[in-house]
Amino acid sequence: VDVRWRFAWRSVQCWPFGAAALSTPRTRTRTRVPALPTSTRDLAMAAPCGRGALRLVLIAVSAAFLTYNVLLSSRSLLPLPTASFPAATTASSSSSSRRLASGRAGGTGGRRLFHTAVTASGSVYNTWQCRVMYHWFKQARRRAGGADMGGFTRILHSGRPDEFVHEIPTFVADPLPDGADQGYIVLNRPWAFVQWLQKADIPEEYILMAEPDHLIVKPIPNLSRDGRAAAFPFFYIEPKKYEKVLRKFFPEKEGPITNIDPIGNSPVIIEKESLSRIAPTWMNISLAMKKDPEADKAFGWVLEMYAYAVSSALHGVGNILHKDFMIQPPWDLEIGDSFIIHYTYGCDYDMKVYSSLLTQNFRIRLRSSFFNHVLLLTRAN
């Protein structure tokens, strides 16, 4: 840092002489410069200031230009809209600044179109995920086998539009009142779905509830059948294990605990009418579980998933469990017949670096702040 400062200071000293040499060579005047610290002054005075001044000035200007570009590039952590992310096809607004945009209409022919919906908080990383997810959604829909894939909506529960509402079809939902989520932001998801289902114009008769950290790797057919939803079974959703806690929200009169499927709300393909009935119950049970110390401790970060499973059972909506709906690395290592890659788990990559001085292990974690910025920069470039 000291060397760069001294170089810049010397460039400032040399500038008047370079300019004078180019304009009036016979009338040069030395400009007085404030005294430098002894060591710095000695180094500065050792450099030529007359004939070599122009070269130093050009180098200094080049360095400034490079620095300017670096500063500009630092603003690119969040990629700006490009031609590969075209704007939404339709949009409507209301007095509360809500926007609804749908990629494709539904309900034609013999197809059973479903509308894909993801909830989003609006954070930088979450927004990046949504942009990537929407891109690959469109790629899958264009391919053979994507005939059941209808429109797409990002349900943004920040309460205000962002700069990407013209790029990603977006519905702006209100967040929960301050303090209602108790630091568990996922509680906004059921409340956001309630608002969307009540206020949006959704032409499709089915809904695919997905998440920003889903990558659609192949066209998804409508897997629901005969009034039953299609869902992915999670190994960590264990109703039988937590029967005592769940009976607070699913009384014995509702039936055996096995009526609760080992699912969350995503990925799920479900009839729109069924989800419209489930969503308010899902919201209320999520809030009730969070307020219950025993349930909150037992379910932790998957509390809202248990709430959806319970709500689905309370409304008598069965689920066809599809293990091939998605994969979850690092537990799953091959895509196989799956449609979605769910990159929610922290994937560790270890590498050993050798040098003549040391041998050191380096570790990169998928969800670390550093690696997230690497992903953002990679996407931006």
Coordinates of C-alpha atoms in Angstrom, one line a residue:
V1 CA 0.0 0.0 0.0
D2 CA 2.9 2.4 0.9
V3 CA 4.6 1.7 -2.5
R4 CA 1.3 2.5 -4.4
W5 CA 0.9 5.7 -2.4
R6 CA 4.3 6.8 -3.2
F7 CA 3.9 6.1 -6.9
A8 CA 0.7 8.0 -7.0
W9 CA 2.2 10.9 -5.1
R10 CA 5.2 11.0 -7.5
S11 CA 2.7 11.0 -10.4
V12 CA 1.1 14.1 -9.0
Q13 CA 4.5 15.8 -8.6
C14 CA 5.4 15.1 -12.1
W15 CA 2.1 16.1 -13.7
P16 CA 2.8 19.9 -14.0
F17 CA 6.1 19.4 -15.6
G18 CA 4.8 16.9 -18.1
A19 CA 2.0 19.3 -19.1
A20 CA 4.4 22.2 -19.3
A21 CA 6.8 20.2 -21.4
L22 CA 4.0 19.5 -23.9
S23 CA 2.8 23.1 -24.1
T24 CA 5.6 25.7 -23.4
P25 CA 9.0 23.9 -23.1
R26 CA 11.0 27.1 -22.4
T27 CA 8.7 28.4 -19.6
R28 CA 8.6 25.4 -17.2
T29 CA 8.0 26.3 -13.6
R30 CA 8.4 24.0 -10.7
T31 CA 5.3 23.5 -8.6
R32 CA 5.9 23.4 -4.9
V33 CA 4.6 20.1 -3.3
P34 CA 4.0 19.6 0.4
A35 CA 6.9 17.8 2.1
L36 CA 6.8 14.1 2.2
P37 CA 8.0 11.9 5.1
T38 CA 11.8 11.5 4.8
S39 CA 11.9 8.0 3.5
T40 CA 9.1 8.6 0.9
R41 CA 10.7 11.9 -0.2
D42 CA 14.0 10.2 -0.9
L43 CA 12.3 7.5 -3.0
A44 CA 10.3 10.1 -4.9
M45 CA 13.2 12.3 -5.7
A46 CA 15.2 9.4 -7.1
A47 CA 12.7 9.1 -9.9
P48 CA 13.0 11.2 -13.1
C49 CA 10.5 14.0 -13.4
G50 CA 11.2 15.6 -16.7
R51 CA 11.6 13.5 -19.8
G52 CA 9.9 10.5 -18.2
A53 CA 7.0 12.4 -16.8
L54 CA 4.6 11.7 -19.8
R55 CA 5.2 7.9 -19.4
L56 CA 4.5 8.1 -15.7
V57 CA 1.3 10.1 -16.3
L58 CA 0.1 7.5 -18.9
I59 CA 0.8 4.7 -16.4
A60 CA -1.0 6.5 -13.7
V61 CA -4.1 7.2 -15.9
S62 CA -4.1 3.5 -16.9
A63 CA -4.0 2.4 -13.3
A64 CA -6.8 4.7 -12.5
F65 CA -8.9 3.4 -15.4
L66 CA -8.3 -0.2 -14.2
T67 CA -9.3 0.7 -10.7
Y68 CA -12.4 2.3 -11.9
N69 CA -13.4 -0.8 -13.8
V70 CA -12.7 -3.0 -10.8
L71 CA -15.0 -0.7 -8.7
L72 CA -17.7 -1.0 -11.3
S73 CA -17.4 -4.7 -11.5
S74 CA -17.9 -5.0 -7.7
R75 CA -21.5 -3.9 -8.3
S76 CA -22.1 -7.0 -10.4
L77 CA -22.5 -9.4 -7.6
L78 CA -26.2 -9.5 -8.6
P79 CA -26.4 -10.0 -12.3
L80 CA -28.3 -7.4 -14.3
P81 CA -31.0 -8.4 -16.7
T82 CA -29.7 -9.8 -20.0
A83 CA -31.1 -11.1 -23.2
S84 CA -31.2 -14.6 -21.7
F85 CA -33.8 -13.5 -19.1
P86 CA -36.6 -11.9 -21.1
A87 CA -39.3 -9.9 -19.4
A88 CA -42.6 -11.3 -18.2
T89 CA -45.2 -11.7 -20.8
T90 CA -48.2 -10.2 -18.9
A91 CA -48.6 -8.0 -15.9
S92 CA -51.4 -6.4 -13.9
S93 CA -51.2 -4.1 -10.9
S94 CA -53.4 -2.9 -8.1
S95 CA -53.4 0.0 -5.7
S96 CA -51.2 -2.0 -3.2
S97 CA -48.4 -2.3 -5.8
R98 CA -49.0 -6.0 -6.4
R99 CA -47.9 -7.5 -9.7
L100 CA -49.1 -10.6 -11.4
A101 CA -47.4 -12.0 -14.5
S102 CA -48.0 -15.4 -16.0
G103 CA -45.8 -17.0 -18.6
R104 CA -48.5 -19.1 -20.3
A105 CA -52.2 -19.5 -20.1
G106 CA -53.7 -22.9 -19.2
G107 CA -56.8 -25.1 -19.5
T108 CA -56.6 -25.9 -23.2
G109 CA -57.1 -29.2 -25.0
G110 CA -56.7 -32.4 -23.0
R111 CA -53.6 -31.2 -21.2
R112 CA -53.6 -30.7 -17.4
L113 CA -51.5 -27.6 -17.1
F114 CA -49.9 -26.7 -13.8
H115 CA -48.7 -23.3 -12.7
T116 CA -45.3 -23.2 -11.0
A117 CA -45.0 -21.0 -7.9
V118 CA -42.0 -20.2 -5.7
T119 CA -41.9 -18.0 -2.7
A120 CA -39.0 -15.5 -2.3
S121 CA -37.7 -13.2 0.4
G122 CA -36.0 -10.7 -2.0
S123 CA -32.5 -11.1 -0.5
V124 CA -29.5 -11.0 -2.9
Y125 CA -28.8 -14.7 -2.8
N126 CA -32.5 -15.7 -2.9
T127 CA -33.0 -13.4 -5.9
W128 CA -30.1 -15.0 -7.7
Q129 CA -31.6 -18.4 -7.1
C130 CA -35.0 -17.3 -8.5
R131 CA -33.4 -16.0 -11.7
V132 CA -31.5 -19.2 -12.3
M133 CA -34.5 -21.3 -11.4
Y134 CA -36.8 -19.4 -13.7
H135 CA -34.2 -19.7 -16.6
W136 CA -34.1 -23.5 -16.3
F137 CA -37.9 -23.7 -15.9
K138 CA -38.2 -22.0 -19.3
Q139 CA -35.6 -24.3 -20.8
A140 CA -37.5 -27.4 -19.6
R141 CA -40.9 -26.1 -20.7
R142 CA -39.6 -25.6 -24.3
R143 CA -38.5 -29.2 -24.5
A144 CA -40.5 -32.2 -25.6
G145 CA -42.4 -33.4 -22.6
G146 CA -43.0 -29.9 -21.2
A147 CA -46.6 -29.7 -22.4
D148 CA -48.0 -29.7 -18.8
M149 CA -45.8 -26.9 -17.6
G150 CA -47.9 -23.7 -17.7
G151 CA -47.1 -20.3 -16.2
F152 CA -44.7 -19.3 -13.5
T153 CA -44.9 -16.9 -10.6
R154 CA -42.4 -15.7 -8.0
I155 CA -44.4 -14.8 -4.9
L156 CA -42.3 -12.1 -3.4
H157 CA -43.2 -11.7 0.3
S158 CA -41.1 -8.6 1.0
G159 CA -44.2 -6.4 0.6
R160 CA -42.6 -4.3 -2.2
P161 CA -41.6 -4.8 -5.9
D162 CA -38.0 -5.1 -6.8
E163 CA -36.0 -4.4 -10.0
F164 CA -36.7 -7.9 -11.3
V165 CA -40.5 -7.8 -11.5
H166 CA -40.3 -7.3 -15.3
E167 CA -37.9 -10.2 -15.7
I168 CA -39.5 -12.8 -13.5
P169 CA -43.3 -13.1 -13.4
T170 CA -43.9 -11.8 -9.9
F171 CA -46.7 -11.3 -7.4
V172 CA -45.9 -9.1 -4.4
A173 CA -47.4 -10.3 -1.2
D174 CA -47.3 -8.6 2.2
P175 CA -45.1 -10.1 4.9
L176 CA -46.4 -11.2 8.3
P177 CA -46.7 -8.4 10.9
D178 CA -43.4 -7.5 12.6
G179 CA -42.4 -10.2 15.1
A180 CA -45.0 -12.7 13.9
D181 CA -42.4 -15.0 12.3
Q182 CA -40.3 -15.0 15.5
G183 CA -37.1 -15.0 13.4
Y184 CA -38.3 -17.9 11.3
I185 CA -38.8 -16.3 7.9
V186 CA -40.2 -19.4 6.3
L187 CA -43.5 -18.7 8.2
N188 CA -44.1 -16.1 5.5
R189 CA -44.5 -18.8 2.9
P190 CA -48.0 -20.1 3.8
W191 CA -49.2 -16.6 4.3
A192 CA -47.8 -15.6 0.9
F193 CA -49.6 -18.5 -0.8
V194 CA -52.9 -17.5 0.9
Q195 CA -52.7 -14.0 -0.6
W196 CA -51.7 -15.2 -4.0
L197 CA -54.5 -17.8 -4.2
Q198 CA -57.0 -15.2 -3.1
K199 CA -56.0 -12.3 -5.3
A200 CA -54.2 -13.6 -8.4
D201 CA -55.7 -14.7 -11.6
I202 CA -54.3 -18.2 -12.1
P203 CA -55.6 -19.9 -15.3
E204 CA -54.2 -23.3 -14.6
E205 CA -56.2 -25.8 -12.5
Y206 CA -53.1 -27.3 -10.9
I207 CA -50.2 -25.8 -8.9
L208 CA -46.6 -26.9 -8.6
M209 CA -45.2 -25.5 -5.4
A210 CA -41.4 -25.3 -5.9
E211 CA -38.5 -23.4 -4.2
P212 CA -35.8 -21.0 -5.4
D213 CA -33.1 -23.7 -4.8
H214 CA -34.7 -26.1 -7.2
L215 CA -33.0 -26.7 -10.6
I216 CA -35.4 -28.2 -13.1
V217 CA -33.3 -30.5 -15.2
K218 CA -36.0 -32.1 -17.4
P219 CA -39.7 -31.4 -18.3
I220 CA -42.1 -32.2 -15.5
P221 CA -45.4 -33.9 -16.3
N222 CA -48.5 -33.5 -14.2
L223 CA -47.9 -36.3 -11.7
S224 CA -51.1 -35.8 -9.7
R225 CA -53.9 -38.3 -10.2
D226 CA -57.6 -38.7 -9.2
G227 CA -57.7 -35.8 -6.8
R228 CA -54.5 -36.8 -5.1
A229 CA -51.5 -34.5 -5.1
A230 CA -48.0 -35.6 -6.2
A231 CA -45.3 -35.0 -3.5
F232 CA -41.7 -35.9 -2.6
P233 CA -41.2 -38.0 0.5
F234 CA -38.6 -36.6 2.9
F235 CA -36.8 -39.1 5.1
Y236 CA -36.6 -36.5 8.0
I237 CA -40.4 -35.9 8.1
E238 CA -41.4 -38.6 10.6
P239 CA -45.0 -38.3 11.9
K240 CA -44.9 -41.5 13.8
K241 CA -41.8 -40.5 15.8
Y242 CA -43.5 -37.2 16.8
E243 CA -47.0 -38.5 17.3
K244 CA -47.3 -37.1 20.8
V245 CA -46.5 -33.5 19.6
L246 CA -48.5 -33.8 16.4
R247 CA -51.7 -34.9 18.2
K248 CA -52.0 -31.3 19.5
F249 CA -52.7 -30.3 15.9
F250 CA -54.1 -33.6 14.5
P251 CA -56.5 -35.0 17.1
E252 CA -57.1 -38.7 17.2
K253 CA -60.7 -38.2 15.9
E254 CA -59.0 -37.2 12.6
G255 CA -57.6 -40.7 12.2
P256 CA -54.3 -42.6 12.6
I257 CA -51.1 -40.6 12.6
T258 CA -50.1 -42.5 9.4
N259 CA -52.7 -40.3 7.6
I260 CA -50.0 -37.6 7.7
D261 CA -47.6 -38.2 4.8
P262 CA -43.9 -37.6 5.1
I263 CA -43.9 -34.5 2.9
G264 CA -43.4 -30.8 2.9
N265 CA -45.2 -28.3 0.7
S266 CA -42.5 -28.5 -2.0
P267 CA -42.2 -30.0 -4.5
V268 CA -46.0 -30.7 -4.6
I269 CA -48.3 -30.7 -7.6
I270 CA -51.8 -30.2 -6.4
E271 CA -55.2 -29.1 -7.6
K272 CA -55.7 -25.4 -7.2
E273 CA -59.0 -25.9 -5.4
S274 CA -57.4 -28.3 -2.9
L275 CA -54.5 -25.9 -2.2
S276 CA -57.0 -23.0 -1.7
R277 CA -58.6 -25.0 1.1
I278 CA -55.3 -26.2 2.6
A279 CA -53.4 -22.9 2.6
P280 CA -55.2 -21.0 5.4
T281 CA -55.0 -24.1 7.6
W282 CA -51.3 -24.4 6.8
M283 CA -50.7 -20.8 7.7
N284 CA -52.6 -21.1 11.1
I285 CA -51.0 -24.4 12.1
S286 CA -47.5 -23.1 11.2
L287 CA -48.0 -20.1 13.5
A288 CA -49.5 -22.3 16.2
M289 CA -46.6 -24.8 16.0
K290 CA -44.1 -21.9 16.3
K291 CA -45.8 -20.6 19.4
D292 CA -45.8 -24.1 21.0
P293 CA -42.4 -24.6 22.7
E294 CA -42.5 -28.4 22.4
A295 CA -43.4 -28.4 18.7
D296 CA -40.9 -25.6 17.9
K297 CA -38.1 -27.6 19.6
A298 CA -39.1 -30.9 18.0
F299 CA -39.5 -29.6 14.4
G300 CA -37.0 -26.8 14.2
W301 CA -36.2 -25.6 10.7
V302 CA -38.7 -28.1 9.1
L303 CA -41.7 -26.9 11.2
E304 CA -43.5 -25.3 8.3
M305 CA -43.2 -28.6 6.4
Y306 CA -44.8 -30.6 9.2
A307 CA -47.6 -27.9 9.3
Y308 CA -48.3 -28.5 5.6
A309 CA -48.3 -32.3 6.0
V310 CA -50.8 -32.0 8.9
S311 CA -53.0 -29.5 7.0
S312 CA -53.1 -31.8 3.9
A313 CA -54.2 -34.7 6.1
L314 CA -56.9 -32.6 7.9
H315 CA -58.4 -31.7 4.5
G316 CA -58.4 -35.3 3.3
V317 CA -56.0 -34.6 0.4
G318 CA -53.9 -37.7 -0.2
N319 CA -50.5 -37.6 -1.8
I320 CA -48.8 -39.9 -4.4
L321 CA -45.2 -40.1 -3.2
H322 CA -42.6 -39.8 -5.9
K323 CA -39.1 -40.6 -4.8
D324 CA -37.8 -39.7 -8.2
F325 CA -39.4 -36.2 -8.1
M326 CA -36.0 -34.7 -7.1
I327 CA -32.6 -35.5 -5.9
Q328 CA -30.7 -33.9 -3.0
P329 CA -26.9 -33.8 -3.2
P330 CA -24.7 -34.9 -1.6
W331 CA -27.0 -37.8 -0.5
D332 CA -27.9 -38.4 -4.1
L333 CA -25.1 -38.6 -6.6
E334 CA -27.0 -39.3 -9.9
I335 CA -29.9 -37.5 -11.5
G336 CA -31.4 -40.7 -12.9
D337 CA -35.1 -40.2 -13.7
S338 CA -35.5 -37.2 -11.4
F339 CA -36.8 -33.9 -12.6
I340 CA -35.3 -31.5 -10.0
I341 CA -32.0 -31.0 -8.2
H342 CA -32.5 -29.6 -4.8
Y343 CA -29.3 -28.0 -3.6
T344 CA -30.3 -27.2 0.0
Y345 CA -27.6 -29.2 1.8
G346 CA -24.1 -27.9 2.6
C347 CA -21.9 -29.7 0.1
D348 CA -18.2 -29.7 1.2
Y349 CA -15.4 -29.9 -1.3
D350 CA -12.0 -30.7 0.1
M351 CA -8.8 -30.3 -1.7
K352 CA -5.2 -30.6 -0.7
V353 CA -2.7 -28.0 -2.0
Y354 CA 1.0 -28.8 -2.1
S355 CA 3.9 -26.4 -2.2
S356 CA 7.6 -26.4 -1.4
L357 CA 6.9 -24.7 1.9
L358 CA 3.7 -26.4 3.3
T359 CA 0.9 -28.8 2.7
Q360 CA -2.5 -27.3 3.5
N361 CA -6.1 -28.6 3.3
F362 CA -8.6 -26.1 1.9
R363 CA -12.4 -26.5 2.4
I364 CA -15.2 -24.8 0.5
R365 CA -18.7 -25.1 1.7
L366 CA -21.7 -24.6 -0.6
R367 CA -23.6 -22.4 1.8
S368 CA -20.6 -20.4 3.1
S369 CA -20.6 -16.7 2.4
F370 CA -17.4 -17.0 0.3
F371 CA -18.8 -19.7 -2.0
N372 CA -22.1 -17.9 -2.4
H373 CA -20.2 -14.9 -3.7
V374 CA -18.2 -17.1 -6.0
L375 CA -21.5 -18.4 -7.4
L376 CA -22.7 -14.9 -7.9
L377 CA -19.5 -13.8 -9.7
T378 CA -19.6 -16.9 -11.8
R379 CA -23.1 -16.2 -12.9
A380 CA -22.4 -12.5 -13.5
N381 CA -19.5 -13.4 -15.8

